Structure formats: C-alpha cells, structure tokens
mmCIF file with all atom_site columns, C-alpha atoms in Angstrom:
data_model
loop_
_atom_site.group_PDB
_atom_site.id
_atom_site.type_symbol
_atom_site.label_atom_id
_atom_site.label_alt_id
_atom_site.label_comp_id
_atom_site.label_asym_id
_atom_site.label_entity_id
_atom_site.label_seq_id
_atom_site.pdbx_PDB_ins_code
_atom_site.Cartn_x
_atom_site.Cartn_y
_atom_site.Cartn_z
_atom_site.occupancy
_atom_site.B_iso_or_equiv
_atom_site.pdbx_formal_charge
_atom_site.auth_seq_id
_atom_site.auth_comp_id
_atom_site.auth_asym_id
_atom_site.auth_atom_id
_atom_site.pdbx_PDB_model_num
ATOM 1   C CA . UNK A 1 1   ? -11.013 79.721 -35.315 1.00 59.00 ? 16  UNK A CA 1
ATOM 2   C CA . UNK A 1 2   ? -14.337 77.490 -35.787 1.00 74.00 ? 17  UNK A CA 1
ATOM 3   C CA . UNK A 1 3   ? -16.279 76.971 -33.096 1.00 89.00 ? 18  UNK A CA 1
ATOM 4   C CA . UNK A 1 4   ? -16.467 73.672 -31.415 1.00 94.00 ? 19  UNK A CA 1
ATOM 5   C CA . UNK A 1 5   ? -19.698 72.512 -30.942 1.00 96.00 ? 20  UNK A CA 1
ATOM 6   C CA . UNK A 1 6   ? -20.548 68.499 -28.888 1.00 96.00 ? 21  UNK A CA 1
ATOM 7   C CA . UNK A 1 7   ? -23.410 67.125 -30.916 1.00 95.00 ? 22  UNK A CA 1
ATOM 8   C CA . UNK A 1 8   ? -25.188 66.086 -27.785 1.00 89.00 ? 23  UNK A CA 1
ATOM 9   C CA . UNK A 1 9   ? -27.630 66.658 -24.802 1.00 85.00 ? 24  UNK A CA 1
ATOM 10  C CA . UNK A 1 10  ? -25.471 64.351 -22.529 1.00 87.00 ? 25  UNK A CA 1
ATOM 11  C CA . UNK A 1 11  ? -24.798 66.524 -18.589 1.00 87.00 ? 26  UNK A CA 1
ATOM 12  C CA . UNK A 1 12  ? -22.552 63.789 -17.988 1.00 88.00 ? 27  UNK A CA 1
ATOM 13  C CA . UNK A 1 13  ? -20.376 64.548 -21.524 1.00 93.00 ? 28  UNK A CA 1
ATOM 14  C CA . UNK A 1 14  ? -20.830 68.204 -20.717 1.00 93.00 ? 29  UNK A CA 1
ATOM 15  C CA . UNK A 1 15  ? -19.557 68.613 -17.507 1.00 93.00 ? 30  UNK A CA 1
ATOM 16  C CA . UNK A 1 16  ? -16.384 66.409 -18.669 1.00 94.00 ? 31  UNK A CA 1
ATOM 17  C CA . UNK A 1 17  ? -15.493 68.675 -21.434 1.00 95.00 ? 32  UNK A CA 1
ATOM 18  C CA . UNK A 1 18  ? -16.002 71.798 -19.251 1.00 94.00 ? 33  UNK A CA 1
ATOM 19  C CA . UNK A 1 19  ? -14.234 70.540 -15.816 1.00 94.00 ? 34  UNK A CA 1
ATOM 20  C CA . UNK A 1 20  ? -11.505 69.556 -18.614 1.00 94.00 ? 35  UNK A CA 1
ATOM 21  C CA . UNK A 1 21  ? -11.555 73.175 -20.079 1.00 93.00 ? 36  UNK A CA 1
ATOM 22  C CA . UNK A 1 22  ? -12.501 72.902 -23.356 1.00 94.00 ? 37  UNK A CA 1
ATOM 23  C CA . UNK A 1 23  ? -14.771 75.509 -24.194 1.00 92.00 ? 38  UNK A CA 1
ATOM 24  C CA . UNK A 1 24  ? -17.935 74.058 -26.647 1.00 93.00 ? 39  UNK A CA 1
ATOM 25  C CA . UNK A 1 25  ? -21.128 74.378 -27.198 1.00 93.00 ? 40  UNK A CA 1
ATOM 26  C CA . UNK A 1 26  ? -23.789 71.559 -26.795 1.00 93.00 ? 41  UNK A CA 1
ATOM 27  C CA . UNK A 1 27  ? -26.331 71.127 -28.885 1.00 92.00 ? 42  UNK A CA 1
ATOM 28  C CA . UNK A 1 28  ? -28.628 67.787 -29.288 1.00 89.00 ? 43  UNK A CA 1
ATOM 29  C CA . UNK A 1 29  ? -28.095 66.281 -32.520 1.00 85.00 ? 44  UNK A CA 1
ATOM 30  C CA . UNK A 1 30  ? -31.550 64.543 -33.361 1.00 82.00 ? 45  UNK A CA 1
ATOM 31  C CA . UNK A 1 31  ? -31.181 61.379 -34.971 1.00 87.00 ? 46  UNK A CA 1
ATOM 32  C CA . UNK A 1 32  ? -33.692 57.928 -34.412 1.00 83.00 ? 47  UNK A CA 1
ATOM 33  C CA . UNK A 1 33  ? -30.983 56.348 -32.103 1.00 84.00 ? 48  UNK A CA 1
ATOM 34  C CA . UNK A 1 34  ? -33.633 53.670 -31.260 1.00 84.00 ? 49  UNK A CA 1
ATOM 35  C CA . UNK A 1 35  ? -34.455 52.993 -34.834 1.00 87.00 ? 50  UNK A CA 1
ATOM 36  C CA . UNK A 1 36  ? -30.668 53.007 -36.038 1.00 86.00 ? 51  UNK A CA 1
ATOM 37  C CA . UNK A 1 37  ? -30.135 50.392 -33.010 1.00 89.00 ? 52  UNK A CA 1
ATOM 38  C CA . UNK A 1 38  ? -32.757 47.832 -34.010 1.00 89.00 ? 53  UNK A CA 1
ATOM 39  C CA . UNK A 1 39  ? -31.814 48.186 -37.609 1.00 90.00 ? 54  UNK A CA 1
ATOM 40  C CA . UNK A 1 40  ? -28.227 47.278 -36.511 1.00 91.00 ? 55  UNK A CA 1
ATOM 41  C CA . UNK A 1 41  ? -28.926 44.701 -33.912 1.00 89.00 ? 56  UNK A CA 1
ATOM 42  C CA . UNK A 1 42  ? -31.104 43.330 -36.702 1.00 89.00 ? 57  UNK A CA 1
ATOM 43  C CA . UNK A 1 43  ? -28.165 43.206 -39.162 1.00 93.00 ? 58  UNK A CA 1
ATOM 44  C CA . UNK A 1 44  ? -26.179 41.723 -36.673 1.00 90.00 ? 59  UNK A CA 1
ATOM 45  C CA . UNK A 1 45  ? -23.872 44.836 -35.753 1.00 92.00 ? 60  UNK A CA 1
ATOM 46  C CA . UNK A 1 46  ? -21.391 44.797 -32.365 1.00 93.00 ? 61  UNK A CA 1
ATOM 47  C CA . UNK A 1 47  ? -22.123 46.867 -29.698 1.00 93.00 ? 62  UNK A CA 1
ATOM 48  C CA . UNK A 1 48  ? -18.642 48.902 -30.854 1.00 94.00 ? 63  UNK A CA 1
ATOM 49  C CA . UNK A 1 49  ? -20.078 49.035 -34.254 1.00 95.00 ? 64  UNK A CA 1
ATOM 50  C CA . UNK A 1 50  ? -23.147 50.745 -32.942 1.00 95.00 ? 65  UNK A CA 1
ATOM 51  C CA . UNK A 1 51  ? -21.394 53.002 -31.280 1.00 95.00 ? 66  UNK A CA 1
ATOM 52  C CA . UNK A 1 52  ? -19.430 54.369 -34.017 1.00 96.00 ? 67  UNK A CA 1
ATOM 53  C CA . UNK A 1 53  ? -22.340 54.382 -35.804 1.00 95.00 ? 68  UNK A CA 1
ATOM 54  C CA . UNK A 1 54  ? -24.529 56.180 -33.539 1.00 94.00 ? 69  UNK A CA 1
ATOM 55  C CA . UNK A 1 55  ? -21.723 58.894 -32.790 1.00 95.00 ? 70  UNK A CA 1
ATOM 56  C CA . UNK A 1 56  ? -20.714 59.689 -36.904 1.00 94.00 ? 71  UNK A CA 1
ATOM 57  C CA . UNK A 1 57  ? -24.537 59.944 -37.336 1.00 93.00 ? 72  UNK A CA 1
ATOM 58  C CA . UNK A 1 58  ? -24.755 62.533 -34.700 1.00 94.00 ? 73  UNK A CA 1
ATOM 59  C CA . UNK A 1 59  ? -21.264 64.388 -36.017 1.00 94.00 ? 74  UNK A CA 1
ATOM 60  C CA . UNK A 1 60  ? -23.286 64.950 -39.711 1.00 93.00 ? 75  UNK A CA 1
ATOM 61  C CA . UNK A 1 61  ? -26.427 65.731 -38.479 1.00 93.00 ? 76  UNK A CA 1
ATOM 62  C CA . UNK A 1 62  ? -24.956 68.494 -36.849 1.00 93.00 ? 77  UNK A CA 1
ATOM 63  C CA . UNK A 1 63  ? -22.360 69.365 -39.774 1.00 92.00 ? 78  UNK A CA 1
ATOM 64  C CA . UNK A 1 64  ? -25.427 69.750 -41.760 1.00 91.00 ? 79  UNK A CA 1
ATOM 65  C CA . UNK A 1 65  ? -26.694 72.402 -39.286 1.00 91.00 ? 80  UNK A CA 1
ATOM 66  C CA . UNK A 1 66  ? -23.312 74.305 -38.342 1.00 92.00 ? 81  UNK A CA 1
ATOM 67  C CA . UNK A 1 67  ? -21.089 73.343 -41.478 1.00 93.00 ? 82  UNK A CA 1
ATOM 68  C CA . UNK A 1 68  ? -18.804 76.293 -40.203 1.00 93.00 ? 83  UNK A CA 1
ATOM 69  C CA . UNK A 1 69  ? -18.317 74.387 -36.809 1.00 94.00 ? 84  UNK A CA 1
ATOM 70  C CA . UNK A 1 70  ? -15.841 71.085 -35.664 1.00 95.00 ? 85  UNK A CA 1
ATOM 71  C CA . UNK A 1 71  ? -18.130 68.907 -34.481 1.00 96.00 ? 86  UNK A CA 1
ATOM 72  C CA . UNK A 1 72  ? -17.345 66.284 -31.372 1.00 97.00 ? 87  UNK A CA 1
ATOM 73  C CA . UNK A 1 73  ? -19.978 63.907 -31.012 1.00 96.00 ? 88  UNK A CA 1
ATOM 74  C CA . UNK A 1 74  ? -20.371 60.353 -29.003 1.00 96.00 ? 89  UNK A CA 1
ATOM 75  C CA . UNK A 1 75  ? -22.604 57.791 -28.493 1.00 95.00 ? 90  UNK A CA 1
ATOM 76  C CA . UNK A 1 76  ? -22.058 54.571 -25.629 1.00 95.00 ? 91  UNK A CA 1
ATOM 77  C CA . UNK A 1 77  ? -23.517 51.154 -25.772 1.00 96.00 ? 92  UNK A CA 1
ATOM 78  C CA . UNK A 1 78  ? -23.909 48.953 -22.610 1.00 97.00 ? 93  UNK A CA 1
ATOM 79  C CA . UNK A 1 79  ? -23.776 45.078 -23.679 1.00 97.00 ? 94  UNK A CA 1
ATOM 80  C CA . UNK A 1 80  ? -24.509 42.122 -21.202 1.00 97.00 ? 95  UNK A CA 1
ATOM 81  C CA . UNK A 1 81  ? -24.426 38.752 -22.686 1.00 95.00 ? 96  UNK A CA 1
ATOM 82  C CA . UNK A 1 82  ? -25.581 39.777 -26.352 1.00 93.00 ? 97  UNK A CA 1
ATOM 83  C CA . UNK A 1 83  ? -28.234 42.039 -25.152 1.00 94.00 ? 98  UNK A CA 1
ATOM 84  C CA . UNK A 1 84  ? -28.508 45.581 -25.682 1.00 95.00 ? 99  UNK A CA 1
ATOM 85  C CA . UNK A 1 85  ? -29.610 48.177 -22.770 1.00 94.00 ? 100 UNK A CA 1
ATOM 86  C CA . UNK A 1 86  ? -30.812 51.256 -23.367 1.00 90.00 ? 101 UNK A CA 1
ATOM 87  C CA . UNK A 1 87  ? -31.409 54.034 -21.383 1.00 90.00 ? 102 UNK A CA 1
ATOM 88  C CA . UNK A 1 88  ? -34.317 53.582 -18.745 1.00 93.00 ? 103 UNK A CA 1
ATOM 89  C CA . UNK A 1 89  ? -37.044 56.177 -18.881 1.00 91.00 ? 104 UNK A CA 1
ATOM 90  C CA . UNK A 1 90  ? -38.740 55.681 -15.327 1.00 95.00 ? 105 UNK A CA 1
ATOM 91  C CA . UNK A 1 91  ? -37.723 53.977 -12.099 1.00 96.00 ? 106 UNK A CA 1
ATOM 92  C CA . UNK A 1 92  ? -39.443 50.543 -13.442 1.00 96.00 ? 107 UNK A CA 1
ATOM 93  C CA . UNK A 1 93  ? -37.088 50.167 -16.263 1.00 96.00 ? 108 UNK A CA 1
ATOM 94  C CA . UNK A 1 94  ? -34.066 51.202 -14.112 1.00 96.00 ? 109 UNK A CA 1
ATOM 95  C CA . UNK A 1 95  ? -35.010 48.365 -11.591 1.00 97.00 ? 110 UNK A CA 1
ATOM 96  C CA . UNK A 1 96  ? -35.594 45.654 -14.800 1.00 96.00 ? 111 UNK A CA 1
ATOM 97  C CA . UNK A 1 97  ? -32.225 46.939 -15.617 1.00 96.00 ? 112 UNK A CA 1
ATOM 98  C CA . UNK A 1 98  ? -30.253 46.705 -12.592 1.00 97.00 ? 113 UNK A CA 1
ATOM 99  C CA . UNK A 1 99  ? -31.816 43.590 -11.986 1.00 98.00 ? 114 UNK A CA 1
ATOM 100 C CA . UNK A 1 100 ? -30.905 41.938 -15.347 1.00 97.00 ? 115 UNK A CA 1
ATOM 101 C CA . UNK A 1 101 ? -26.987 43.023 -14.729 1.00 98.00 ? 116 UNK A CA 1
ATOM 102 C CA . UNK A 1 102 ? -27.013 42.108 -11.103 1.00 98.00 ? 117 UNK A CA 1
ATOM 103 C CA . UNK A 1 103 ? -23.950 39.546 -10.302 1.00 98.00 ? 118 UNK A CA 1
ATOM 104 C CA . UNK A 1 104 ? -22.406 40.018 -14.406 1.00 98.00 ? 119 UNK A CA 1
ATOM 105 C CA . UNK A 1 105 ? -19.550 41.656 -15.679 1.00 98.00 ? 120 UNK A CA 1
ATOM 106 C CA . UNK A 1 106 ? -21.076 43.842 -18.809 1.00 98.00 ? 121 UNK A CA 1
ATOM 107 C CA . UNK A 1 107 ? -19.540 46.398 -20.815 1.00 98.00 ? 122 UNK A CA 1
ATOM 108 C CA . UNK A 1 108 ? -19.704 49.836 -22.314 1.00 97.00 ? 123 UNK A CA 1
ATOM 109 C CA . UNK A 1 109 ? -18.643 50.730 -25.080 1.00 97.00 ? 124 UNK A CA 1
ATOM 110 C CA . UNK A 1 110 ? -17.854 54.714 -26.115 1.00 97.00 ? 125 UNK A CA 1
ATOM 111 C CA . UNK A 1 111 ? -17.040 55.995 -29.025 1.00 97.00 ? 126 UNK A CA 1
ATOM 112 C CA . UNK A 1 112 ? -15.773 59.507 -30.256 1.00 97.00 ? 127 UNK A CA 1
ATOM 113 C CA . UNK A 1 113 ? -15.637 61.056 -33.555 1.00 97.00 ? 128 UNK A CA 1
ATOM 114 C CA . UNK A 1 114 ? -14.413 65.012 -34.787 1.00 97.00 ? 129 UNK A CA 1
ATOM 115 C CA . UNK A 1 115 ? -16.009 65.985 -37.716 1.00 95.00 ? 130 UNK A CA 1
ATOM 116 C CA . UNK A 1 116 ? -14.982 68.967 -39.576 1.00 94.00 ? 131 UNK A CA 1
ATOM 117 C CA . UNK A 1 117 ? -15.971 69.813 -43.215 1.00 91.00 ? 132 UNK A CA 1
ATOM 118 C CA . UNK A 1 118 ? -18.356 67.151 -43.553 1.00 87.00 ? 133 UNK A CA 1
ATOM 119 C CA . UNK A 1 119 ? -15.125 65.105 -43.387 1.00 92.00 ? 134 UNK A CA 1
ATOM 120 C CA . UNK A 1 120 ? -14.186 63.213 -40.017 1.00 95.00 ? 135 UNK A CA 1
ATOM 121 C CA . UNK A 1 121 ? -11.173 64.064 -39.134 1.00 96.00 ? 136 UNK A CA 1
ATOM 122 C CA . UNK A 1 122 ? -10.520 62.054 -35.435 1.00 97.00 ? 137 UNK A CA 1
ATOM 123 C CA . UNK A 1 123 ? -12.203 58.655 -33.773 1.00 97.00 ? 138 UNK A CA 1
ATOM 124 C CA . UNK A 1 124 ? -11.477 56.650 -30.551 1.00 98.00 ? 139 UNK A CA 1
ATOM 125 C CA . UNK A 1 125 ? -13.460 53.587 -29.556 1.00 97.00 ? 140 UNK A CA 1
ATOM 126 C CA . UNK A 1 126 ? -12.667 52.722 -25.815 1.00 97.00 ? 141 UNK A CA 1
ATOM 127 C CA . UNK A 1 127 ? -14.323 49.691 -23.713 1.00 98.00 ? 142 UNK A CA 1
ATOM 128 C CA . UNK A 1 128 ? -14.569 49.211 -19.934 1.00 98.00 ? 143 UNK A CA 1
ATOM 129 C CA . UNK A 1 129 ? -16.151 46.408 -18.269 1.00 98.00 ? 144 UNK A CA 1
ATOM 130 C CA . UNK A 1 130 ? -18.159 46.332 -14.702 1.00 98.00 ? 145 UNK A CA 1
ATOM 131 C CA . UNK A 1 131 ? -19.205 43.609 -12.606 1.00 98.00 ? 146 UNK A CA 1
ATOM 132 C CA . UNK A 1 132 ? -22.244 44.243 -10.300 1.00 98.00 ? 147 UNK A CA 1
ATOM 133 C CA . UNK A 1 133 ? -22.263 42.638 -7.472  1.00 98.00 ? 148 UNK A CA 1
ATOM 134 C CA . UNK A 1 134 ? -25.247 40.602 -5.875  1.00 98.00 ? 149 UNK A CA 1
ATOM 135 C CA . UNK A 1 135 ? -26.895 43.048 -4.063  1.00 98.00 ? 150 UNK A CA 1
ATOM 136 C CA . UNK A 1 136 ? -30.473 42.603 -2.879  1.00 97.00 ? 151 UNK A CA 1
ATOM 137 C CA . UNK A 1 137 ? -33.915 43.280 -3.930  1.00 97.00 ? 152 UNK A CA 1
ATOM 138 C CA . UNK A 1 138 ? -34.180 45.554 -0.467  1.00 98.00 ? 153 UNK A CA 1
ATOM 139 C CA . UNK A 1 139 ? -30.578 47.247 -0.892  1.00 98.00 ? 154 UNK A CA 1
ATOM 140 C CA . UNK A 1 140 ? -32.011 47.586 -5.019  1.00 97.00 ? 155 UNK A CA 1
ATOM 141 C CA . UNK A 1 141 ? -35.052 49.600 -3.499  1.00 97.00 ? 156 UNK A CA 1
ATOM 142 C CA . UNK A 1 142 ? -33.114 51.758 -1.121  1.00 97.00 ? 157 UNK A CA 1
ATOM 143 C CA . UNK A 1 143 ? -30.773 52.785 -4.137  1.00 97.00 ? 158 UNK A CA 1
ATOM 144 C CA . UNK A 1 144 ? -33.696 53.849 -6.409  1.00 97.00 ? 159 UNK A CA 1
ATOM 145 C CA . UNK A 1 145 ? -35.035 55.936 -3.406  1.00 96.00 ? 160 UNK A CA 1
ATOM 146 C CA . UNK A 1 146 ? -31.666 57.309 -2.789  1.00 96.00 ? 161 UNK A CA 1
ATOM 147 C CA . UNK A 1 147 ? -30.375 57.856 -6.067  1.00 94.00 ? 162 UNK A CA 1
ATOM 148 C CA . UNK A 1 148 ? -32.973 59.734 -8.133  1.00 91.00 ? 163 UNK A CA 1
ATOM 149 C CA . UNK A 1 149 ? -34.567 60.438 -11.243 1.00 91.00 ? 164 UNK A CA 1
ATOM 150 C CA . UNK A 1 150 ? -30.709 61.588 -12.699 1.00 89.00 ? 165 UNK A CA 1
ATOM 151 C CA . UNK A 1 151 ? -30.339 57.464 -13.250 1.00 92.00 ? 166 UNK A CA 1
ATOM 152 C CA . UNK A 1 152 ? -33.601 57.463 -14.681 1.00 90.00 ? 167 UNK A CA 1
ATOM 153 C CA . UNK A 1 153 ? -31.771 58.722 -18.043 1.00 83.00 ? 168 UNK A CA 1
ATOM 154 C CA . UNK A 1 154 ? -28.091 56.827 -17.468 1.00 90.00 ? 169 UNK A CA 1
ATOM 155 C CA . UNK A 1 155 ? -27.404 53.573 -19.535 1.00 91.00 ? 170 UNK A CA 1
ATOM 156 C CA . UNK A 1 156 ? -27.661 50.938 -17.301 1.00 93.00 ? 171 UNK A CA 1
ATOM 157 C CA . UNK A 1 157 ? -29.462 53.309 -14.430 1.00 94.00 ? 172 UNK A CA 1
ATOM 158 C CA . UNK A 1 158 ? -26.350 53.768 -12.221 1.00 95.00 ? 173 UNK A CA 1
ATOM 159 C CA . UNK A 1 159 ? -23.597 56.783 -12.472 1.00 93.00 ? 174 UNK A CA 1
ATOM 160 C CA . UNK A 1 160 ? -20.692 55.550 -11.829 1.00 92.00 ? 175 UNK A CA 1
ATOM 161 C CA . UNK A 1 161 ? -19.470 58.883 -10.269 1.00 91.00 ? 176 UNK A CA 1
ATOM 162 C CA . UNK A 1 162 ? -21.905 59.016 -7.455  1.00 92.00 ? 177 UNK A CA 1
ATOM 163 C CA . UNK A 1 163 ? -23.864 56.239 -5.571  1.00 95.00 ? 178 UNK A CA 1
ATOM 164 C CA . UNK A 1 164 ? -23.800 53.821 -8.215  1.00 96.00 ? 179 UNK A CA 1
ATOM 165 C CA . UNK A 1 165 ? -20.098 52.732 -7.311  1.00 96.00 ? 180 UNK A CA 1
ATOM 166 C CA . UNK A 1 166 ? -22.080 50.874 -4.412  1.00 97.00 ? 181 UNK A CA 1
ATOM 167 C CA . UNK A 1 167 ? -23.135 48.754 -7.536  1.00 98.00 ? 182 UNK A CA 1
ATOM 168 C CA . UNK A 1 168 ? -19.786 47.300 -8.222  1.00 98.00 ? 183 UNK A CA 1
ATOM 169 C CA . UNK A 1 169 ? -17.161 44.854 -7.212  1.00 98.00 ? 184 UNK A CA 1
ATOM 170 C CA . UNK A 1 170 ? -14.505 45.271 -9.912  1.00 98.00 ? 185 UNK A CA 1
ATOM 171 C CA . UNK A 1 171 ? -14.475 48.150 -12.801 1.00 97.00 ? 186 UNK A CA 1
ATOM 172 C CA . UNK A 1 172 ? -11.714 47.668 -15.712 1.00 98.00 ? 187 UNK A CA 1
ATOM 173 C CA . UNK A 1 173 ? -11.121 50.351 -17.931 1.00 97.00 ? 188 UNK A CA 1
ATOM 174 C CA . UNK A 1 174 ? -10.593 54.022 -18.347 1.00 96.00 ? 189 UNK A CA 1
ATOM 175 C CA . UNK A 1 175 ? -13.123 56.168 -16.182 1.00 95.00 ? 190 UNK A CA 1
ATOM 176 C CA . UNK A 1 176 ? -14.275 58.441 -18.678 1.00 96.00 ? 191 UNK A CA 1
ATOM 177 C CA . UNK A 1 177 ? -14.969 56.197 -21.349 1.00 96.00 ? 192 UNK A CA 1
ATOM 178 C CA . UNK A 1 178 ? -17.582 54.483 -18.141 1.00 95.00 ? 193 UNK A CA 1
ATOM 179 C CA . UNK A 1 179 ? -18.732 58.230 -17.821 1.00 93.00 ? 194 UNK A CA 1
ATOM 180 C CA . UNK A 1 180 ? -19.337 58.278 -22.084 1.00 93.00 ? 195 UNK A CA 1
ATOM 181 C CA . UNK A 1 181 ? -16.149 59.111 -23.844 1.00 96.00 ? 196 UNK A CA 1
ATOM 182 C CA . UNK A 1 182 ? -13.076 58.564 -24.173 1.00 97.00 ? 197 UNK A CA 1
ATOM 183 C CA . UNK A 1 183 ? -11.570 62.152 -22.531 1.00 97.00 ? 198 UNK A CA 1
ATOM 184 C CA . UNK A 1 184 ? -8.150  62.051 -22.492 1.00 97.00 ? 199 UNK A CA 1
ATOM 185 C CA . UNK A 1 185 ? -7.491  60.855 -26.611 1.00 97.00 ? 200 UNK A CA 1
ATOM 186 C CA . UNK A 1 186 ? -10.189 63.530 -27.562 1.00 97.00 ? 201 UNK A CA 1
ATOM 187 C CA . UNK A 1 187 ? -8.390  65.935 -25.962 1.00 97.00 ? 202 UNK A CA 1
ATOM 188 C CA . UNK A 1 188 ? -5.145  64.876 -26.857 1.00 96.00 ? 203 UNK A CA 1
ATOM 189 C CA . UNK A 1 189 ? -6.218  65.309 -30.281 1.00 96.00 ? 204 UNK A CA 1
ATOM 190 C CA . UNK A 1 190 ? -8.138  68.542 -29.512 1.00 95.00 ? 205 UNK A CA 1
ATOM 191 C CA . UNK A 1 191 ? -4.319  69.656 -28.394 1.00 94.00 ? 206 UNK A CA 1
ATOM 192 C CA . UNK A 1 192 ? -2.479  68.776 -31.184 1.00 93.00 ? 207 UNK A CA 1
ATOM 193 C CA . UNK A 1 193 ? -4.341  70.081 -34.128 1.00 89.00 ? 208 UNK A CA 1
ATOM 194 C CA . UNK A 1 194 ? -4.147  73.665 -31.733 1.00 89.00 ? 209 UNK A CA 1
ATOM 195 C CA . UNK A 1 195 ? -7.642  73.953 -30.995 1.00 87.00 ? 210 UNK A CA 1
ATOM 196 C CA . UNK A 1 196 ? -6.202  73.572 -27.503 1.00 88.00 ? 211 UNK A CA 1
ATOM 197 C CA . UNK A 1 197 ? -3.053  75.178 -26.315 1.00 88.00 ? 212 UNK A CA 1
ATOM 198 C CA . UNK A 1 198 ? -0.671  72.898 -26.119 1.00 81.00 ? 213 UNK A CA 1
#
C-alpha cells in the first residue's frame, strides 16, 4: 500500500489525523506561502481560492519529493472584512490581531486536497465563521500571559480548542475545519478508496 504522507508542519493537523487514527507521516512541504498570498490577493483571489491554492501547491511539492506516496495536504485562510491574517510570529502581532477581530464575525476557510500520482484525486473546501466578542484591552493582556507562545503560530492567535473559546460569542461551522481541515470528508474519503478500513 503507499504510504500516506500530510504535506505539512501543522501540530494542530497532526494531532487530528492521529487522535482520528490514521496513520501518516508529516513532513513540511516548503512552498513561499507569503509570496503565493500577495500574488493572489494582488490578482484579486478569495480567501477559498487561496486556500485551494495554497493546499494543491503543498500536495505537488511533496509529490515531487515522495512520488511513491498519497499525499494529504491543507492550507486555512482567516478573512475579516476583505483583509487577510496571517499567522502572528510574536506576542505583538497576536495582540494587533486579536485586536483587529475584536467584536467581528470573520471566517476561516480550510481546504483539503489528496494527491496521488501527480494527479489529485480528492478536495473539500469547508468555511466556519467566529464572532469575537468585545473583550478588553486588560482581559486581551491576561490572555496573552495565559495562553502562550503556542498562539504565537495560530491564524488569528487563538486555538479554538483551549483558552481561546473565551474569545467567542457564537462559532458556526464544523470544528475541525476551525482547527484546519475539514476531518470528517477527508476521512470519509480516506475510507472509501480502502486506505482506511471501512
């Protein structure tokens, strides 16, 4: 059987596809995400357009590496009013962040593709959308201290799956595709073509 490899350095899509049972190496695809963005925004691209994008890019990158493997990769976008987010890098960004999508509803967008063969042979594009409550600029400082430097590295600096629920007042959509995929198709898929027992 080929080995099933996730074309990413994501913990969070990790730990999904292992607490789920399907057994896959991850390996970081590296591709210019922030170059491919600006080059989309810039052509006037959605935010579910980048993310299918983003996500086949990462599925050939690695094809060209392990053309003997299926490939799962994914890529998420968070969109606010027409603006982009990416992923902060240090707790300044995360607070600009947090601040900018304080009292809006925003939304993230996943997307999923299975390559195999240099061919893709699967793809799900799910949305969810958050609103963030008002919080304060003291409760804002509290979370950053209690949080940690995990969020420094989530889209959006929160984690839905831990403290950053304190962020919200309404989430709509399917969890998973909040935590970076869309789980339950991929595996549905994963299933039916008997890479997983059915």
């Amino acid at each position: 059987m080929n080995r099933l490899i996730l074309a990413s350095s994501s913990k969070a899509r990790q730990q999904m596809l292992h607490n789920a049972g399907v057994d896959c190496e991850a390996v970081a695809s590296m591709i210019d995400e922030d170059g491919y963005k600006q080059a989309m925004k810039a052509e006037g691209a959605s935010a579910m357009e980048a993310a299918e994008t983003l996500a086949e890019m990462k599925a050939l990158r690695m094809y060209r590496q392990r053309p003997e493997a299926i490939v799962i990769a994914a890529d998420q976008m968070l969109e606010c009013n027409g603006v982009w987010f990416d992923k902060p890098i240090n707790r300044d960004q995360t607070r600009a962040q947090l601040r900018a999508l304080r009292g809006k509803r925003h939304q993230l967008v996943s997307a999923a593709v299975v390559y195999k063969e240099g061919s893709r042979i699967w793809g799900k594009i799910d949305t969810a959308h958050l609103t963030m409550r008002n919080f304060t600029d003291e409760w804002l400082e509290w979370y950053l201290d209690q949080a940690g430097e995990d969020i420094f590295h989530c889209v959006g600096g929160y984690q839905l799956e831990g403290l950053g629920a304190q962020l919200f007042t309404e989430v709509k959509g399917d969890y998973f595709t909040v935590l970076g995929m869309p789980l339950l198709p991929l595996i549905g898929f994963l299933r039916d073509h008997g890479i997983l027992k059915a």
